[in-house]
Amino acid sequence: MIAYFLRRGLRALITLWAAVTFFFILLRLDVDIGVLALDLTASQEAIDAFNTRWGYDQSILEQYRIWIAGALQGDFGYSFRDARPAIEWVTERLPKTLQLSLAGFALMILIGVPAGLIAAIKRGTATDRTIMGLAAAGYSLPSFVLGLTLMYVFAVFLQVLPSTGSTTWAHLVLPAATYGLTGAAGIARFTRAAMLEVLGRHYITAARAAGASPREVILGDAAPNAAIPVVTMLGFSAGQLIGHAVIVETVFAWPGLGQGLIFAVANRDLAVVQIMVMIFAAFMIAANFLVDMLYGLLDPRIRTGGAKHG
């Protein structure tokens, strides 16, 4: 078990390093940072002085060496817009994004998993068709459209919730609902499919023939075996949450990483963009690493390289 965790952990670290390196090169490839950062009317002397001040006049390889050496010591560069360490600018916004992502993810699970289970158990009934119809609508609806719709209904028409800001828990409701409802639609569809596959297997039929109650069949046999594919989907959804932050936080003026990334890109604040890309990649990789760990716990054959390990 420990060897399995170490292998997955090493693979996650290598993937993070590769992603960070790729974006580091991509952000600097054939681009004069001084021209992007300064006003278009800036003189060539000012552009050259800026590039020299921030080290952008050196080769990409040398910039990368300096950045890696600094990052290993906790120095991720300076925001030339705020003239302070980029990590400070980013960490001020990180708690807001985590707060919103966790609330949305919890809502996604609380709605999506039970809805999928009920639809599978009630297969072919009006309940099943209603749940799947709502799930299809939610899955096909862009998150910014859903967010603006919720904002209009609850903030403008009913006036029971604030539309923007983050000062109270009431401000969290609409952006978290946008996260949760968008993700719950996909989770419900996936959970239903996983449960129907398990419910059609021979050992479920055998359990029913042996006199097991519907509750015992669902909770004791079907749900645990349908958990692995559902965990996979939840892992991917968790990784995508922070990516969706760019859209949801912009719609609701939520002061998190997503809104901050838009600001940093618009201001060509390269050090801030670099560290945000690293955090987004780390979040996605961590979500997949967690899925791998849950795989290993749920199915011992995966830890030992069995059939499902592929």
PDB file of C-alpha atoms in Angstrom:
ATOM      1  CA  MET A   1       0.000   0.000   0.000  1.00  0.00           C
ATOM      2  CA  ILE A   2       2.807   2.435   0.884  1.00  0.00           C
ATOM      3  CA  ALA A   3       4.641   1.636  -2.353  1.00  0.00           C
ATOM      4  CA  TYR A   4       1.434   2.325  -4.288  1.00  0.00           C
ATOM      5  CA  PHE A   5       1.011   5.725  -2.601  1.00  0.00           C
ATOM      6  CA  LEU A   6       4.682   6.616  -3.195  1.00  0.00           C
ATOM      7  CA  ARG A   7       4.454   5.725  -6.902  1.00  0.00           C
ATOM      8  CA  ARG A   8       1.354   7.865  -7.352  1.00  0.00           C
ATOM      9  CA  GLY A   9       2.887  10.696  -5.318  1.00  0.00           C
ATOM     10  CA  LEU A  10       6.063  10.687  -7.441  1.00  0.00           C
ATOM     11  CA  ARG A  11       4.002  10.671 -10.627  1.00  0.00           C
ATOM     12  CA  ALA A  12       1.970  13.641  -9.344  1.00  0.00           C
ATOM     13  CA  LEU A  13       5.126  15.641  -8.568  1.00  0.00           C
ATOM     14  CA  ILE A  14       6.605  14.935 -12.017  1.00  0.00           C
ATOM     15  CA  THR A  15       3.340  15.964 -13.678  1.00  0.00           C
ATOM     16  CA  LEU A  16       3.270  19.213 -11.673  1.00  0.00           C
ATOM     17  CA  TRP A  17       6.887  19.982 -12.610  1.00  0.00           C
ATOM     18  CA  ALA A  18       6.163  19.306 -16.307  1.00  0.00           C
ATOM     19  CA  ALA A  19       3.032  21.521 -16.266  1.00  0.00           C
ATOM     20  CA  VAL A  20       4.809  24.391 -14.497  1.00  0.00           C
ATOM     21  CA  THR A  21       7.791  24.170 -16.870  1.00  0.00           C
ATOM     22  CA  PHE A  22       5.552  24.082 -19.940  1.00  0.00           C
ATOM     23  CA  PHE A  23       3.627  27.205 -18.914  1.00  0.00           C
ATOM     24  CA  PHE A  24       6.807  28.993 -17.811  1.00  0.00           C
ATOM     25  CA  ILE A  25       8.244  28.602 -21.310  1.00  0.00           C
ATOM     26  CA  LEU A  26       4.910  29.288 -23.023  1.00  0.00           C
ATOM     27  CA  LEU A  27       4.415  32.601 -21.175  1.00  0.00           C
ATOM     28  CA  ARG A  28       7.838  33.842 -22.303  1.00  0.00           C
ATOM     29  CA  LEU A  29       8.151  32.283 -25.743  1.00  0.00           C
ATOM     30  CA  ASP A  30       8.964  34.908 -28.368  1.00  0.00           C
ATOM     31  CA  VAL A  31       7.407  37.680 -26.272  1.00  0.00           C
ATOM     32  CA  ASP A  32       8.968  40.935 -25.114  1.00  0.00           C
ATOM     33  CA  ILE A  33       7.619  41.185 -21.577  1.00  0.00           C
ATOM     34  CA  GLY A  34       8.562  44.863 -21.323  1.00  0.00           C
ATOM     35  CA  VAL A  35       6.425  45.737 -24.351  1.00  0.00           C
ATOM     36  CA  LEU A  36       3.457  43.856 -22.872  1.00  0.00           C
ATOM     37  CA  ALA A  37       3.818  45.308 -19.389  1.00  0.00           C
ATOM     38  CA  LEU A  38       4.439  48.958 -20.261  1.00  0.00           C
ATOM     39  CA  ASP A  39       2.338  51.438 -22.164  1.00  0.00           C
ATOM     40  CA  LEU A  40       2.591  51.119 -25.920  1.00  0.00           C
ATOM     41  CA  THR A  41       4.017  54.624 -26.060  1.00  0.00           C
ATOM     42  CA  ALA A  42       6.921  53.700 -23.731  1.00  0.00           C
ATOM     43  CA  SER A  43      10.371  54.373 -25.140  1.00  0.00           C
ATOM     44  CA  GLN A  44      12.762  51.573 -26.019  1.00  0.00           C
ATOM     45  CA  GLU A  45      15.024  52.750 -23.179  1.00  0.00           C
ATOM     46  CA  ALA A  46      12.160  52.335 -20.689  1.00  0.00           C
ATOM     47  CA  ILE A  47      11.329  48.874 -22.072  1.00  0.00           C
ATOM     48  CA  ASP A  48      14.983  47.804 -21.848  1.00  0.00           C
ATOM     49  CA  ALA A  49      15.248  49.151 -18.296  1.00  0.00           C
ATOM     50  CA  PHE A  50      12.099  47.256 -17.277  1.00  0.00           C
ATOM     51  CA  ASN A  51      13.367  43.982 -18.765  1.00  0.00           C
ATOM     52  CA  THR A  52      16.720  44.436 -17.025  1.00  0.00           C
ATOM     53  CA  ARG A  53      15.056  45.319 -13.673  1.00  0.00           C
ATOM     54  CA  TRP A  54      12.907  42.160 -13.669  1.00  0.00           C
ATOM     55  CA  GLY A  55      15.393  39.835 -15.385  1.00  0.00           C
ATOM     56  CA  TYR A  56      13.417  39.419 -18.611  1.00  0.00           C
ATOM     57  CA  ASP A  57      16.439  40.365 -20.729  1.00  0.00           C
ATOM     58  CA  GLN A  58      18.053  37.016 -19.971  1.00  0.00           C
ATOM     59  CA  SER A  59      17.524  33.761 -21.834  1.00  0.00           C
ATOM     60  CA  ILE A  60      14.477  31.650 -20.984  1.00  0.00           C
ATOM     61  CA  LEU A  61      16.761  28.924 -19.638  1.00  0.00           C
ATOM     62  CA  GLU A  62      18.478  31.376 -17.258  1.00  0.00           C
ATOM     63  CA  GLN A  63      15.110  32.853 -16.185  1.00  0.00           C
ATOM     64  CA  TYR A  64      13.867  29.320 -15.514  1.00  0.00           C
ATOM     65  CA  ARG A  65      16.968  28.450 -13.483  1.00  0.00           C
ATOM     66  CA  ILE A  66      16.539  31.576 -11.346  1.00  0.00           C
ATOM     67  CA  TRP A  67      12.791  30.991 -10.926  1.00  0.00           C
ATOM     68  CA  ILE A  68      13.216  27.337  -9.901  1.00  0.00           C
ATOM     69  CA  ALA A  69      15.994  28.238  -7.445  1.00  0.00           C
ATOM     70  CA  GLY A  70      13.760  30.923  -5.913  1.00  0.00           C
ATOM     71  CA  ALA A  71      10.634  28.743  -5.886  1.00  0.00           C
ATOM     72  CA  LEU A  72      12.461  26.017  -3.952  1.00  0.00           C
ATOM     73  CA  GLN A  73      13.074  28.656  -1.256  1.00  0.00           C
ATOM     74  CA  GLY A  74       9.516  30.031  -1.348  1.00  0.00           C
ATOM     75  CA  ASP A  75      10.349  33.013  -3.574  1.00  0.00           C
ATOM     76  CA  PHE A  76       8.032  33.039  -6.617  1.00  0.00           C
ATOM     77  CA  GLY A  77       8.965  36.485  -7.889  1.00  0.00           C
ATOM     78  CA  TYR A  78       7.464  39.947  -7.483  1.00  0.00           C
ATOM     79  CA  SER A  79       4.282  41.480  -8.769  1.00  0.00           C
ATOM     80  CA  PHE A  80       5.525  44.534 -10.635  1.00  0.00           C
ATOM     81  CA  ARG A  81       2.010  46.017 -10.372  1.00  0.00           C
ATOM     82  CA  ASP A  82       1.904  45.876  -6.566  1.00  0.00           C
ATOM     83  CA  ALA A  83       5.699  45.847  -5.951  1.00  0.00           C
ATOM     84  CA  ARG A  84       5.442  42.995  -3.453  1.00  0.00           C
ATOM     85  CA  PRO A  85       5.949  39.211  -3.512  1.00  0.00           C
ATOM     86  CA  ALA A  86       3.522  37.546  -5.935  1.00  0.00           C
ATOM     87  CA  ILE A  87       2.838  34.786  -3.405  1.00  0.00           C
ATOM     88  CA  GLU A  88       1.361  37.368  -0.991  1.00  0.00           C
ATOM     89  CA  TRP A  89      -0.988  38.695  -3.649  1.00  0.00           C
ATOM     90  CA  VAL A  90      -2.150  35.175  -4.489  1.00  0.00           C
ATOM     91  CA  THR A  91      -2.488  33.814  -0.946  1.00  0.00           C
ATOM     92  CA  GLU A  92      -4.746  36.724  -0.023  1.00  0.00           C
ATOM     93  CA  ARG A  93      -7.261  35.427  -2.583  1.00  0.00           C
ATOM     94  CA  LEU A  94      -6.793  31.682  -2.086  1.00  0.00           C
ATOM     95  CA  PRO A  95      -9.090  31.333   0.989  1.00  0.00           C
ATOM     96  CA  LYS A  96     -12.001  32.886  -0.909  1.00  0.00           C
ATOM     97  CA  THR A  97     -11.621  30.437  -3.795  1.00  0.00           C
ATOM     98  CA  LEU A  98     -11.292  27.458  -1.431  1.00  0.00           C
ATOM     99  CA  GLN A  99     -14.380  28.593   0.490  1.00  0.00           C
ATOM    100  CA  LEU A 100     -16.417  28.836  -2.701  1.00  0.00           C
ATOM    101  CA  SER A 101     -15.048  25.606  -4.202  1.00  0.00           C
ATOM    102  CA  LEU A 102     -15.680  23.533  -1.070  1.00  0.00           C
ATOM    103  CA  ALA A 103     -19.237  24.863  -0.713  1.00  0.00           C
ATOM    104  CA  GLY A 104     -19.949  24.158  -4.391  1.00  0.00           C
ATOM    105  CA  PHE A 105     -18.387  20.687  -4.231  1.00  0.00           C
ATOM    106  CA  ALA A 106     -20.407  19.739  -1.138  1.00  0.00           C
ATOM    107  CA  LEU A 107     -23.589  20.917  -2.841  1.00  0.00           C
ATOM    108  CA  MET A 108     -22.654  18.957  -5.951  1.00  0.00           C
ATOM    109  CA  ILE A 109     -22.346  15.709  -3.977  1.00  0.00           C
ATOM    110  CA  LEU A 110     -25.441  16.294  -1.817  1.00  0.00           C
ATOM    111  CA  ILE A 111     -27.600  16.855  -4.914  1.00  0.00           C
ATOM    112  CA  GLY A 112     -25.941  14.788  -7.644  1.00  0.00           C
ATOM    113  CA  VAL A 113     -25.299  11.439  -5.940  1.00  0.00           C
ATOM    114  CA  PRO A 114     -28.781  10.980  -4.348  1.00  0.00           C
ATOM    115  CA  ALA A 115     -30.471  12.167  -7.561  1.00  0.00           C
ATOM    116  CA  GLY A 116     -28.525   9.599  -9.612  1.00  0.00           C
ATOM    117  CA  LEU A 117     -29.293   6.799  -7.135  1.00  0.00           C
ATOM    118  CA  ILE A 118     -33.015   7.608  -7.105  1.00  0.00           C
ATOM    119  CA  ALA A 119     -33.140   7.795 -10.911  1.00  0.00           C
ATOM    120  CA  ALA A 120     -31.459   4.370 -11.190  1.00  0.00           C
ATOM    121  CA  ILE A 121     -33.755   2.768  -8.610  1.00  0.00           C
ATOM    122  CA  LYS A 122     -36.827   4.341 -10.275  1.00  0.00           C
ATOM    123  CA  ARG A 123     -35.610   3.529 -13.790  1.00  0.00           C
ATOM    124  CA  GLY A 124     -38.206   4.148 -16.512  1.00  0.00           C
ATOM    125  CA  THR A 125     -40.633   5.984 -14.215  1.00  0.00           C
ATOM    126  CA  ALA A 126     -41.733   9.616 -14.271  1.00  0.00           C
ATOM    127  CA  THR A 127     -39.292  10.292 -11.406  1.00  0.00           C
ATOM    128  CA  ASP A 128     -36.401   8.947 -13.477  1.00  0.00           C
ATOM    129  CA  ARG A 129     -37.398  10.978 -16.539  1.00  0.00           C
ATOM    130  CA  THR A 130     -37.842  14.147 -14.482  1.00  0.00           C
ATOM    131  CA  ILE A 131     -34.440  13.848 -12.788  1.00  0.00           C
ATOM    132  CA  MET A 132     -32.636  13.023 -16.022  1.00  0.00           C
ATOM    133  CA  GLY A 133     -34.445  15.838 -17.848  1.00  0.00           C
ATOM    134  CA  LEU A 134     -33.305  18.346 -15.233  1.00  0.00           C
ATOM    135  CA  ALA A 135     -29.798  16.848 -15.297  1.00  0.00           C
ATOM    136  CA  ALA A 136     -29.604  17.161 -19.085  1.00  0.00           C
ATOM    137  CA  ALA A 137     -30.740  20.784 -18.886  1.00  0.00           C
ATOM    138  CA  GLY A 138     -28.246  21.564 -16.136  1.00  0.00           C
ATOM    139  CA  TYR A 139     -25.393  19.802 -17.926  1.00  0.00           C
ATOM    140  CA  SER A 140     -25.947  21.670 -21.187  1.00  0.00           C
ATOM    141  CA  LEU A 141     -26.375  25.090 -19.546  1.00  0.00           C
ATOM    142  CA  PRO A 142     -23.151  27.181 -19.426  1.00  0.00           C
ATOM    143  CA  SER A 143     -22.234  28.125 -15.855  1.00  0.00           C
ATOM    144  CA  PHE A 144     -22.267  31.856 -16.571  1.00  0.00           C
ATOM    145  CA  VAL A 145     -25.824  31.602 -17.978  1.00  0.00           C
ATOM    146  CA  LEU A 146     -26.974  29.698 -14.885  1.00  0.00           C
ATOM    147  CA  GLY A 147     -25.211  32.226 -12.636  1.00  0.00           C
ATOM    148  CA  LEU A 148     -26.829  35.213 -14.334  1.00  0.00           C
ATOM    149  CA  THR A 149     -30.227  33.481 -14.205  1.00  0.00           C
ATOM    150  CA  LEU A 150     -29.911  32.817 -10.464  1.00  0.00           C
ATOM    151  CA  MET A 151     -28.733  36.377  -9.942  1.00  0.00           C
ATOM    152  CA  TYR A 152     -31.760  37.781 -11.773  1.00  0.00           C
ATOM    153  CA  VAL A 153     -34.288  35.576  -9.952  1.00  0.00           C
ATOM    154  CA  PHE A 154     -32.963  35.779  -6.363  1.00  0.00           C
ATOM    155  CA  ALA A 155     -31.135  39.121  -6.312  1.00  0.00           C
ATOM    156  CA  VAL A 156     -33.061  41.297  -8.759  1.00  0.00           C
ATOM    157  CA  PHE A 157     -36.618  39.886  -8.876  1.00  0.00           C
ATOM    158  CA  LEU A 158     -37.102  38.377  -5.388  1.00  0.00           C
ATOM    159  CA  GLN A 159     -34.394  40.505  -3.711  1.00  0.00           C
ATOM    160  CA  VAL A 160     -33.657  37.865  -1.064  1.00  0.00           C
ATOM    161  CA  LEU A 161     -29.924  37.415  -1.746  1.00  0.00           C
ATOM    162  CA  PRO A 162     -27.041  39.752  -2.639  1.00  0.00           C
ATOM    163  CA  SER A 163     -25.860  39.607  -6.241  1.00  0.00           C
ATOM    164  CA  THR A 164     -22.142  40.358  -5.741  1.00  0.00           C
ATOM    165  CA  GLY A 165     -19.525  40.634  -2.998  1.00  0.00           C
ATOM    166  CA  SER A 166     -18.228  38.270  -0.319  1.00  0.00           C
ATOM    167  CA  THR A 167     -18.665  39.908   3.093  1.00  0.00           C
ATOM    168  CA  THR A 168     -21.365  37.582   4.531  1.00  0.00           C
ATOM    169  CA  TRP A 169     -22.462  33.963   4.162  1.00  0.00           C
ATOM    170  CA  ALA A 170     -25.450  35.169   2.140  1.00  0.00           C
ATOM    171  CA  HIS A 171     -23.019  36.308  -0.559  1.00  0.00           C
ATOM    172  CA  LEU A 172     -21.806  32.701  -0.875  1.00  0.00           C
ATOM    173  CA  VAL A 173     -25.216  31.209  -1.725  1.00  0.00           C
ATOM    174  CA  LEU A 174     -25.598  32.164  -5.389  1.00  0.00           C
ATOM    175  CA  PRO A 175     -22.027  31.444  -6.594  1.00  0.00           C
ATOM    176  CA  ALA A 176     -21.952  28.150  -4.636  1.00  0.00           C
ATOM    177  CA  ALA A 177     -25.333  27.195  -6.105  1.00  0.00           C
ATOM    178  CA  THR A 178     -23.971  27.908  -9.594  1.00  0.00           C
ATOM    179  CA  TYR A 179     -21.005  25.620  -8.901  1.00  0.00           C
ATOM    180  CA  GLY A 180     -23.109  22.928  -7.257  1.00  0.00           C
ATOM    181  CA  LEU A 181     -25.999  22.766  -9.715  1.00  0.00           C
ATOM    182  CA  THR A 182     -23.728  22.726 -12.767  1.00  0.00           C
ATOM    183  CA  GLY A 183     -21.632  19.892 -11.354  1.00  0.00           C
ATOM    184  CA  ALA A 184     -24.554  17.968  -9.837  1.00  0.00           C
ATOM    185  CA  ALA A 185     -26.104  17.481 -13.274  1.00  0.00           C
ATOM    186  CA  GLY A 186     -23.074  15.529 -14.506  1.00  0.00           C
ATOM    187  CA  ILE A 187     -22.701  13.601 -11.257  1.00  0.00           C
ATOM    188  CA  ALA A 188     -26.385  12.535 -11.339  1.00  0.00           C
ATOM    189  CA  ARG A 189     -26.100  11.218 -14.888  1.00  0.00           C
ATOM    190  CA  PHE A 190     -22.873   9.342 -14.116  1.00  0.00           C
ATOM    191  CA  THR A 191     -24.166   7.908 -10.821  1.00  0.00           C
ATOM    192  CA  ARG A 192     -27.329   6.627 -12.520  1.00  0.00           C
ATOM    193  CA  ALA A 193     -25.306   4.931 -15.280  1.00  0.00           C
ATOM    194  CA  ALA A 194     -22.917   3.320 -12.765  1.00  0.00           C
ATOM    195  CA  MET A 195     -25.767   2.049 -10.600  1.00  0.00           C
ATOM    196  CA  LEU A 196     -27.700   0.606 -13.556  1.00  0.00           C
ATOM    197  CA  GLU A 197     -24.601  -1.293 -14.687  1.00  0.00           C
ATOM    198  CA  VAL A 198     -24.136  -2.805 -11.232  1.00  0.00           C
ATOM    199  CA  LEU A 199     -27.848  -3.570 -10.772  1.00  0.00           C
ATOM    200  CA  GLY A 200     -27.738  -5.649 -13.990  1.00  0.00           C
ATOM    201  CA  ARG A 201     -25.002  -7.986 -12.772  1.00  0.00           C
ATOM    202  CA  HIS A 202     -25.564 -11.620 -11.821  1.00  0.00           C
ATOM    203  CA  TYR A 203     -24.618 -11.292  -8.154  1.00  0.00           C
ATOM    204  CA  ILE A 204     -27.342  -8.649  -7.684  1.00  0.00           C
ATOM    205  CA  THR A 205     -29.892 -11.040  -9.208  1.00  0.00           C
ATOM    206  CA  ALA A 206     -28.558 -13.803  -6.959  1.00  0.00           C
ATOM    207  CA  ALA A 207     -28.866 -11.575  -3.882  1.00  0.00           C
ATOM    208  CA  ARG A 208     -32.476 -10.776  -4.733  1.00  0.00           C
ATOM    209  CA  ALA A 209     -33.237 -14.456  -5.357  1.00  0.00           C
ATOM    210  CA  ALA A 210     -31.742 -15.290  -1.962  1.00  0.00           C
ATOM    211  CA  GLY A 211     -34.333 -13.039  -0.304  1.00  0.00           C
ATOM    212  CA  ALA A 212     -32.324  -9.847   0.306  1.00  0.00           C
ATOM    213  CA  SER A 213     -34.510  -6.771   0.719  1.00  0.00           C
ATOM    214  CA  PRO A 214     -34.285  -3.923  -1.842  1.00  0.00           C
ATOM    215  CA  ARG A 215     -32.576  -1.787   0.831  1.00  0.00           C
ATOM    216  CA  GLU A 216     -29.953  -4.483   1.478  1.00  0.00           C
ATOM    217  CA  VAL A 217     -29.317  -4.938  -2.258  1.00  0.00           C
ATOM    218  CA  ILE A 218     -28.931  -1.205  -2.908  1.00  0.00           C
ATOM    219  CA  LEU A 219     -26.890  -0.217   0.140  1.00  0.00           C
ATOM    220  CA  GLY A 220     -25.034  -3.490   0.749  1.00  0.00           C
ATOM    221  CA  ASP A 221     -24.184  -4.685  -2.758  1.00  0.00           C
ATOM    222  CA  ALA A 222     -24.916  -2.179  -5.513  1.00  0.00           C
ATOM    223  CA  ALA A 223     -23.840   1.189  -4.059  1.00  0.00           C
ATOM    224  CA  PRO A 224     -20.362   0.087  -2.870  1.00  0.00           C
ATOM    225  CA  ASN A 225     -19.556  -1.469  -6.254  1.00  0.00           C
ATOM    226  CA  ALA A 226     -20.776   1.602  -8.134  1.00  0.00           C
ATOM    227  CA  ALA A 227     -18.611   3.838  -5.953  1.00  0.00           C
ATOM    228  CA  ILE A 228     -15.351   3.523  -7.954  1.00  0.00           C
ATOM    229  CA  PRO A 229     -16.573   5.109 -11.226  1.00  0.00           C
ATOM    230  CA  VAL A 230     -18.486   7.735  -9.234  1.00  0.00           C
ATOM    231  CA  VAL A 231     -15.316   8.575  -7.279  1.00  0.00           C
ATOM    232  CA  THR A 232     -13.530   9.019 -10.611  1.00  0.00           C
ATOM    233  CA  MET A 233     -16.139  11.487 -11.773  1.00  0.00           C
ATOM    234  CA  LEU A 234     -16.051  13.346  -8.459  1.00  0.00           C
ATOM    235  CA  GLY A 235     -12.275  13.633  -8.720  1.00  0.00           C
ATOM    236  CA  PHE A 236     -12.436  15.158 -12.186  1.00  0.00           C
ATOM    237  CA  SER A 237     -15.228  17.486 -11.046  1.00  0.00           C
ATOM    238  CA  ALA A 238     -13.185  18.630  -8.033  1.00  0.00           C
ATOM    239  CA  GLY A 239     -10.232  19.373 -10.286  1.00  0.00           C
ATOM    240  CA  GLN A 240     -12.400  21.397 -12.649  1.00  0.00           C
ATOM    241  CA  LEU A 241     -13.929  23.487  -9.857  1.00  0.00           C
ATOM    242  CA  ILE A 242     -10.969  25.821  -9.528  1.00  0.00           C
ATOM    243  CA  GLY A 243     -10.851  26.162 -13.307  1.00  0.00           C
ATOM    244  CA  HIS A 244     -14.506  27.247 -13.324  1.00  0.00           C
ATOM    245  CA  ALA A 245     -13.596  29.856 -10.716  1.00  0.00           C
ATOM    246  CA  VAL A 246     -12.547  32.197 -13.518  1.00  0.00           C
ATOM    247  CA  ILE A 247     -16.145  32.285 -14.792  1.00  0.00           C
ATOM    248  CA  VAL A 248     -18.169  32.096 -11.570  1.00  0.00           C
ATOM    249  CA  GLU A 249     -16.011  34.549  -9.597  1.00  0.00           C
ATOM    250  CA  THR A 250     -16.147  37.053 -12.444  1.00  0.00           C
ATOM    251  CA  VAL A 251     -19.960  36.838 -12.692  1.00  0.00           C
ATOM    252  CA  PHE A 252     -20.452  37.357  -8.936  1.00  0.00           C
ATOM    253  CA  ALA A 253     -17.455  39.680  -8.339  1.00  0.00           C
ATOM    254  CA  TRP A 254     -16.102  37.120  -5.875  1.00  0.00           C
ATOM    255  CA  PRO A 255     -12.534  38.199  -4.892  1.00  0.00           C
ATOM    256  CA  GLY A 256     -10.817  34.837  -5.392  1.00  0.00           C
ATOM    257  CA  LEU A 257      -8.125  33.396  -7.658  1.00  0.00           C
ATOM    258  CA  GLY A 258     -10.354  33.271 -10.734  1.00  0.00           C
ATOM    259  CA  GLN A 259     -11.139  36.977 -10.657  1.00  0.00           C
ATOM    260  CA  GLY A 260      -7.501  37.654  -9.711  1.00  0.00           C
ATOM    261  CA  LEU A 261      -6.249  35.722 -12.755  1.00  0.00           C
ATOM    262  CA  ILE A 262      -8.346  37.906 -15.050  1.00  0.00           C
ATOM    263  CA  PHE A 263      -6.870  41.015 -13.383  1.00  0.00           C
ATOM    264  CA  ALA A 264      -3.297  39.696 -13.562  1.00  0.00           C
ATOM    265  CA  VAL A 265      -3.573  38.726 -17.230  1.00  0.00           C
ATOM    266  CA  ALA A 266      -5.119  42.090 -18.114  1.00  0.00           C
ATOM    267  CA  ASN A 267      -2.214  43.847 -16.357  1.00  0.00           C
ATOM    268  CA  ARG A 268       0.460  41.479 -17.771  1.00  0.00           C
ATOM    269  CA  ASP A 269       1.626  40.708 -14.237  1.00  0.00           C
ATOM    270  CA  LEU A 270       3.703  37.695 -15.252  1.00  0.00           C
ATOM    271  CA  ALA A 271       4.869  36.538 -11.805  1.00  0.00           C
ATOM    272  CA  VAL A 272       1.267  36.455 -10.532  1.00  0.00           C
ATOM    273  CA  VAL A 273       0.001  34.646 -13.639  1.00  0.00           C
ATOM    274  CA  GLN A 274       2.795  32.074 -13.304  1.00  0.00           C
ATOM    275  CA  ILE A 275       2.003  31.228  -9.698  1.00  0.00           C
ATOM    276  CA  MET A 276      -1.746  31.081 -10.376  1.00  0.00           C
ATOM    277  CA  VAL A 277      -1.207  28.660 -13.246  1.00  0.00           C
ATOM    278  CA  MET A 278       0.903  26.561 -10.880  1.00  0.00           C
ATOM    279  CA  ILE A 279      -1.868  26.554  -8.248  1.00  0.00           C
ATOM    280  CA  PHE A 280      -4.524  25.602 -10.808  1.00  0.00           C
ATOM    281  CA  ALA A 281      -2.320  22.744 -12.070  1.00  0.00           C
ATOM    282  CA  ALA A 282      -1.517  21.625  -8.515  1.00  0.00           C
ATOM    283  CA  PHE A 283      -5.214  21.577  -7.618  1.00  0.00           C
ATOM    284  CA  MET A 284      -6.082  19.419 -10.635  1.00  0.00           C
ATOM    285  CA  ILE A 285      -3.151  17.054 -10.010  1.00  0.00           C
ATOM    286  CA  ALA A 286      -3.998  16.810  -6.297  1.00  0.00           C
ATOM    287  CA  ALA A 287      -7.596  15.895  -7.166  1.00  0.00           C
ATOM    288  CA  ASN A 288      -6.400  13.100  -9.465  1.00  0.00           C
ATOM    289  CA  PHE A 289      -3.909  11.934  -6.831  1.00  0.00           C
ATOM    290  CA  LEU A 290      -6.750  11.737  -4.305  1.00  0.00           C
ATOM    291  CA  VAL A 291      -8.777   9.691  -6.782  1.00  0.00           C
ATOM    292  CA  ASP A 292      -5.843   7.282  -7.174  1.00  0.00           C
ATOM    293  CA  MET A 293      -5.638   6.939  -3.395  1.00  0.00           C
ATOM    294  CA  LEU A 294      -9.360   6.226  -3.111  1.00  0.00           C
ATOM    295  CA  TYR A 295      -9.022   3.668  -5.919  1.00  0.00           C
ATOM    296  CA  GLY A 296      -6.374   1.889  -3.916  1.00  0.00           C
ATOM    297  CA  LEU A 297      -8.526   1.885  -0.796  1.00  0.00           C
ATOM    298  CA  LEU A 298     -11.708   0.765  -2.570  1.00  0.00           C
ATOM    299  CA  ASP A 299     -10.162  -1.947  -4.752  1.00  0.00           C
ATOM    300  CA  PRO A 300      -6.988  -3.768  -3.557  1.00  0.00           C
ATOM    301  CA  ARG A 301      -6.461  -5.228  -7.063  1.00  0.00           C
ATOM    302  CA  ILE A 302      -5.514  -1.723  -8.297  1.00  0.00           C
ATOM    303  CA  ARG A 303      -2.767  -1.400  -5.671  1.00  0.00           C
ATOM    304  CA  THR A 304      -1.202  -4.655  -6.781  1.00  0.00           C
ATOM    305  CA  GLY A 305      -1.492  -3.969 -10.533  1.00  0.00           C
ATOM    306  CA  GLY A 306      -4.542  -6.167 -11.071  1.00  0.00           C
ATOM    307  CA  ALA A 307      -6.893  -6.244 -14.024  1.00  0.00           C
ATOM    308  CA  LYS A 308      -8.475  -2.848 -13.396  1.00  0.00           C
ATOM    309  CA  HIS A 309      -5.139  -1.177 -13.158  1.00  0.00           C
ATOM    310  CA  GLY A 310      -4.700  -1.652 -16.914  1.00  0.00           C
TER     311      GLY A 310
END
